[in-house]
XYZ file of N, CA, C and O in Angstrom:
440
model
N -72.605 119.006 43.486
C -73.130 117.804 44.100
C -73.492 116.797 43.001
O -74.035 117.157 41.971
N -73.211 115.533 43.273
C -73.507 114.473 42.313
C -75.016 114.304 42.161
O -75.766 114.399 43.126
N -75.455 114.073 40.942
C -76.862 113.766 40.687
C -77.130 112.317 41.097
O -76.287 111.445 40.906
N -78.296 112.066 41.633
C -78.680 110.739 42.080
C -79.655 110.137 41.088
O -80.673 110.748 40.768
N -79.352 108.950 40.605
C -80.240 108.251 39.676
C -81.141 107.305 40.470
O -80.753 106.786 41.515
N -82.351 107.105 39.960
C -83.282 106.203 40.631
C -82.665 104.829 40.862
O -82.820 104.252 41.935
N -81.969 104.298 39.845
C -81.434 102.939 40.013
C -80.412 102.878 41.149
O -80.321 101.867 41.840
N -79.667 103.945 41.366
C -78.710 103.956 42.473
C -79.435 103.920 43.821
O -79.077 103.158 44.719
N -80.463 104.761 43.944
C -81.235 104.789 45.178
C -81.961 103.470 45.390
O -81.971 102.921 46.493
N -82.547 102.926 44.339
C -83.246 101.640 44.449
C -82.307 100.535 44.899
O -82.652 99.738 45.775
N -81.128 100.460 44.282
C -80.172 99.413 44.645
C -79.732 99.554 46.102
O -79.628 98.561 46.826
N -79.489 100.788 46.531
C -79.099 101.042 47.911
C -80.207 100.621 48.875
O -79.957 99.927 49.866
N -81.440 101.041 48.596
C -82.549 100.732 49.495
C -82.910 99.249 49.456
O -83.298 98.676 50.482
N -82.771 98.607 48.299
C -83.016 97.162 48.222
C -82.010 96.424 49.099
O -82.376 95.496 49.826
N -80.770 96.856 49.066
C -79.740 96.256 49.908
C -80.075 96.480 51.385
O -79.976 95.571 52.206
N -80.515 97.676 51.697
C -80.839 98.042 53.074
C -82.059 97.288 53.609
O -82.086 96.897 54.769
N -83.084 97.089 52.763
C -84.361 96.536 53.229
C -84.666 95.121 52.758
O -85.669 94.550 53.180
N -83.867 94.541 51.891
C -84.194 93.219 51.343
C -84.364 92.169 52.423
O -85.196 91.283 52.304
N -83.581 92.250 53.453
C -83.695 91.285 54.551
C -84.486 91.918 55.692
O -84.075 92.918 56.249
N -85.626 91.367 55.994
C -86.336 91.775 57.181
C -87.474 92.766 56.991
O -88.266 92.950 57.900
N -87.595 93.414 55.878
C -88.705 94.348 55.665
C -89.551 93.853 54.503
O -89.037 93.502 53.457
N -90.841 93.841 54.706
C -91.751 93.433 53.639
C -92.293 94.674 52.941
O -92.227 95.788 53.476
N -92.868 94.467 51.790
C -93.516 95.563 51.068
C -94.611 96.182 51.929
O -94.777 97.403 51.952
N -95.344 95.347 52.652
C -96.423 95.856 53.496
C -95.873 96.738 54.616
O -96.419 97.817 54.887
N -94.799 96.320 55.258
C -94.193 97.124 56.329
C -93.705 98.459 55.784
O -93.904 99.511 56.413
N -93.072 98.431 54.623
C -92.594 99.673 54.006
C -93.768 100.553 53.581
O -93.705 101.781 53.700
N -94.831 99.942 53.102
C -96.011 100.709 52.712
C -96.631 101.408 53.919
O -97.069 102.554 53.832
N -96.664 100.733 55.052
C -97.201 101.357 56.271
C -96.371 102.585 56.649
O -96.911 103.617 57.050
N -95.053 102.490 56.498
C -94.191 103.652 56.755
C -94.470 104.751 55.733
O -94.500 105.936 56.077
N -94.685 104.381 54.481
C -95.002 105.348 53.434
C -96.282 106.105 53.767
O -96.329 107.333 53.682
N -97.299 105.388 54.180
C -98.575 106.018 54.538
C -98.376 106.979 55.712
O -98.895 108.095 55.711
N -97.601 106.559 56.688
C -97.295 107.417 57.839
C -96.621 108.711 57.382
O -96.974 109.802 57.818
N -95.660 108.570 56.480
C -94.932 109.746 55.989
C -95.832 110.648 55.148
O -95.715 111.875 55.205
N -96.743 110.079 54.383
C -97.698 110.888 53.612
C -98.560 111.704 54.571
O -98.832 112.883 54.326
N -98.952 111.091 55.667
C -99.697 111.820 56.690
C -98.893 112.980 57.252
O -99.433 114.062 57.515
N -97.592 112.776 57.426
C -96.734 113.846 57.926
C -96.599 114.977 56.907
O -96.548 116.151 57.287
N -96.588 114.639 55.611
C -96.586 115.677 54.578
C -97.870 116.487 54.673
O -97.853 117.722 54.604
N -98.995 115.801 54.867
C -100.280 116.491 55.004
C -100.255 117.441 56.193
O -100.741 118.580 56.098
N -99.685 117.011 57.305
C -99.584 117.868 58.493
C -98.776 119.124 58.193
O -99.170 120.235 58.565
N -97.634 118.952 57.536
C -96.776 120.096 57.204
C -97.513 121.058 56.278
O -97.496 122.278 56.486
N -98.164 120.525 55.252
C -98.893 121.389 54.321
C -100.008 122.138 55.018
O -100.222 123.336 54.757
N -100.718 121.466 55.910
C -101.769 122.140 56.679
C -101.201 123.292 57.498
O -101.801 124.358 57.593
N -100.035 123.092 58.082
C -99.389 124.146 58.865
C -98.907 125.277 57.962
O -99.102 126.455 58.277
N -98.281 124.928 56.862
C -97.745 125.952 55.951
C -98.850 126.789 55.320
O -98.653 127.965 55.019
N -100.008 126.173 55.112
C -101.111 126.876 54.458
C -102.119 127.448 55.455
O -103.181 127.926 55.069
N -101.772 127.418 56.749
C -102.572 128.091 57.757
C -103.788 127.355 58.264
O -104.595 127.921 58.994
N -103.977 126.100 57.889
C -105.120 125.343 58.371
C -104.881 124.779 59.768
O -105.807 124.393 60.450
N -103.609 124.725 60.166
C -103.241 124.285 61.515
C -102.159 125.225 62.029
O -101.435 125.849 61.249
N -102.029 125.297 63.347
C -101.022 126.150 63.958
C -99.625 125.653 63.580
O -99.310 124.473 63.710
N -98.799 126.576 63.087
C -97.441 126.230 62.669
C -96.494 126.415 63.836
O -96.257 127.526 64.291
N -95.947 125.304 64.315
C -95.002 125.356 65.434
C -93.582 125.604 64.949
O -92.685 125.793 65.752
N -93.380 125.583 63.632
C -92.057 125.846 63.068
C -91.091 124.682 63.157
O -89.940 124.799 62.788
N -91.554 123.541 63.643
C -90.648 122.408 63.840
C -90.757 121.357 62.738
O -90.211 120.275 62.873
N -91.468 121.670 61.676
C -91.665 120.677 60.623
C -91.025 121.146 59.328
O -90.893 122.337 59.071
N -90.614 120.189 58.509
C -89.943 120.499 57.254
C -90.594 119.729 56.112
O -90.575 118.492 56.105
N -91.148 120.457 55.169
C -91.740 119.814 53.996
C -90.682 119.023 53.240
O -90.932 117.894 52.812
N -89.501 119.596 53.102
C -88.414 118.910 52.397
C -88.125 117.548 53.021
O -88.059 116.533 52.331
N -87.976 117.528 54.317
C -87.658 116.289 55.030
C -88.760 115.245 54.877
O -88.477 114.061 54.646
N -89.993 115.685 54.985
C -91.108 114.738 54.883
C -91.255 114.203 53.462
O -91.564 113.028 53.261
N -91.041 115.046 52.454
C -91.106 114.574 51.064
C -89.988 113.572 50.781
O -90.201 112.583 50.063
N -88.811 113.808 51.337
C -87.713 112.852 51.177
C -88.102 111.507 51.772
O -87.833 110.450 51.185
N -88.762 111.530 52.930
C -89.197 110.276 53.539
C -90.201 109.537 52.656
O -90.129 108.315 52.506
N -91.128 110.266 52.030
C -92.105 109.650 51.125
C -91.384 108.991 49.950
O -91.659 107.826 49.604
N -90.462 109.723 49.349
C -89.707 109.170 48.221
C -88.909 107.946 48.663
O -88.873 106.920 47.975
N -88.275 108.035 49.826
C -87.465 106.938 50.364
C -88.274 105.643 50.413
O -87.843 104.611 49.882
N -89.437 105.694 51.037
C -90.217 104.462 51.194
C -90.847 103.994 49.888
O -90.930 102.786 49.640
N -91.263 104.902 49.036
C -91.809 104.495 47.733
C -90.732 103.800 46.897
O -90.979 102.748 46.287
N -89.549 104.371 46.879
C -88.449 103.767 46.102
C -88.002 102.454 46.745
O -87.665 101.499 46.039
N -88.031 102.375 48.068
C -87.667 101.130 48.741
C -88.615 100.000 48.352
O -88.175 98.867 48.090
N -89.900 100.294 48.293
C -90.876 99.286 47.880
C -90.570 98.813 46.465
O -90.579 97.614 46.180
N -90.287 99.745 45.579
C -89.930 99.364 44.209
C -88.651 98.535 44.198
O -88.559 97.535 43.478
N -87.676 98.935 44.990
C -86.389 98.243 45.018
C -86.495 96.799 45.455
O -85.932 95.907 44.808
N -87.229 96.539 46.538
C -87.305 95.151 47.005
C -88.208 94.295 46.130
O -88.188 93.076 46.224
N -88.983 94.955 45.245
C -89.834 94.221 44.305
C -89.264 94.201 42.890
O -89.951 93.829 41.939
N -88.011 94.612 42.749
C -87.304 94.589 41.457
C -88.039 95.338 40.358
O -88.113 94.882 39.213
N -88.608 96.484 40.701
C -89.278 97.334 39.714
C -88.271 98.368 39.235
O -87.669 99.070 40.044
N -88.080 98.453 37.945
C -87.192 99.450 37.361
C -87.962 100.764 37.278
O -88.727 100.999 36.337
N -87.787 101.622 38.287
C -88.561 102.860 38.345
C -88.280 103.794 37.172
O -89.199 104.453 36.690
N -87.041 103.852 36.721
C -86.732 104.727 35.590
C -87.566 104.333 34.382
O -88.239 105.174 33.776
N -87.556 103.053 34.064
C -88.332 102.556 32.915
C -89.829 102.765 33.157
O -90.558 103.225 32.286
N -90.274 102.446 34.370
C -91.699 102.557 34.689
C -92.185 104.010 34.607
O -93.273 104.272 34.081
N -91.395 104.938 35.108
C -91.784 106.351 35.073
C -91.839 106.865 33.638
O -92.789 107.549 33.248
N -90.843 106.514 32.845
C -90.823 106.962 31.445
C -92.006 106.377 30.681
O -92.687 107.086 29.939
N -92.282 105.078 30.886
C -93.414 104.452 30.193
C -94.745 105.047 30.636
O -95.619 105.316 29.807
N -94.910 105.261 31.932
C -96.154 105.836 32.453
C -96.352 107.250 31.915
O -97.464 107.651 31.559
N -95.258 108.022 31.840
C -95.346 109.382 31.321
C -95.710 109.382 29.832
O -96.484 110.230 29.392
N -95.168 108.432 29.074
C -95.520 108.331 27.647
C -97.017 108.091 27.488
O -97.665 108.715 26.645
N -97.556 107.193 28.296
C -98.996 106.905 28.250
C -99.807 108.154 28.585
O -100.796 108.458 27.910
N -99.383 108.885 29.617
C -100.100 110.104 30.022
C -99.986 111.183 28.952
O -100.962 111.901 28.674
N -98.817 111.297 28.325
C -98.632 112.302 27.275
C -99.559 112.035 26.093
O -100.124 112.966 25.514
N -99.726 110.772 25.761
C -100.640 110.408 24.674
C -102.087 110.676 25.103
O -102.849 111.313 24.378
N -102.433 110.217 26.296
C -103.800 110.364 26.794
C -104.218 111.828 26.887
O -105.344 112.187 26.538
N -103.305 112.690 27.359
C -103.641 114.098 27.573
C -103.083 115.023 26.491
O -103.099 116.230 26.637
N -102.574 114.411 25.415
C -102.051 115.160 24.267
C -101.033 116.221 24.702
O -101.163 117.404 24.389
N -100.021 115.767 25.443
C -98.988 116.664 25.955
C -97.665 116.394 25.256
O -97.328 115.266 24.932
N -96.925 117.463 25.060
C -95.619 117.351 24.433
C -94.702 118.403 25.035
O -95.152 119.513 25.314
N -93.458 118.080 25.283
C -92.811 116.785 25.063
C -93.147 115.823 26.192
O -93.570 116.241 27.259
N -92.934 114.538 25.924
C -93.041 113.580 27.018
C -91.698 113.569 27.755
O -90.747 114.228 27.341
N -91.623 112.863 28.850
C -90.423 112.872 29.679
C -89.193 112.387 28.917
O -88.114 112.991 29.017
N -89.333 111.334 28.152
C -88.195 110.802 27.401
C -87.674 111.827 26.409
O -86.461 112.023 26.272
N -88.571 112.523 25.722
C -88.161 113.570 24.776
C -87.499 114.732 25.514
O -86.502 115.287 25.048
N -88.043 115.102 26.660
C -87.483 116.174 27.467
C -86.047 115.838 27.885
O -85.146 116.667 27.781
N -85.836 114.609 28.365
C -84.499 114.190 28.773
C -83.531 114.214 27.601
O -82.398 114.680 27.724
N -83.989 113.749 26.450
C -83.139 113.752 25.245
C -82.726 115.171 24.884
O -81.560 115.414 24.555
N -83.650 116.120 24.964
C -83.340 117.528 24.665
C -82.348 118.086 25.685
O -81.443 118.835 25.320
N -82.531 117.740 26.944
C -81.628 118.219 27.991
C -80.215 117.674 27.772
O -79.238 118.373 27.965
N -80.123 116.404 27.372
C -78.819 115.790 27.137
C -78.104 116.415 25.950
O -76.875 116.496 25.941
N -78.857 116.842 24.933
C -78.260 117.505 23.778
C -77.668 118.861 24.168
O -76.675 119.282 23.637
N -78.333 119.544 25.118
C -77.854 120.847 25.592
C -76.541 120.718 26.359
O -75.723 121.614 26.340
N -76.401 119.610 27.057
C -75.202 119.388 27.890
C -74.184 118.680 27.089
O -73.275 118.525 26.813
């Protein structure tokens, strides 16, 4: 299966949502989907009755979909933003490797 890059998903979702959907509307959907993730986790961890009709995978995909859509229609380069944010966190929490270093090592292996 082909690997999916953030920029590909962002470009697709920006095309899909650029006309007619606002960041606020997409954010409301994101919040709704986060609530659905909470419901699934509560069921999986026994805090609520599990009816077996929910999928953590599906709900997490929905969360990612709307978060990336918001970034896409706002022209945020998520790849750059994630790498930069991770570098800051790696410095703050004294962690190694950071994401950029990890990716570089993975690319050398392949």
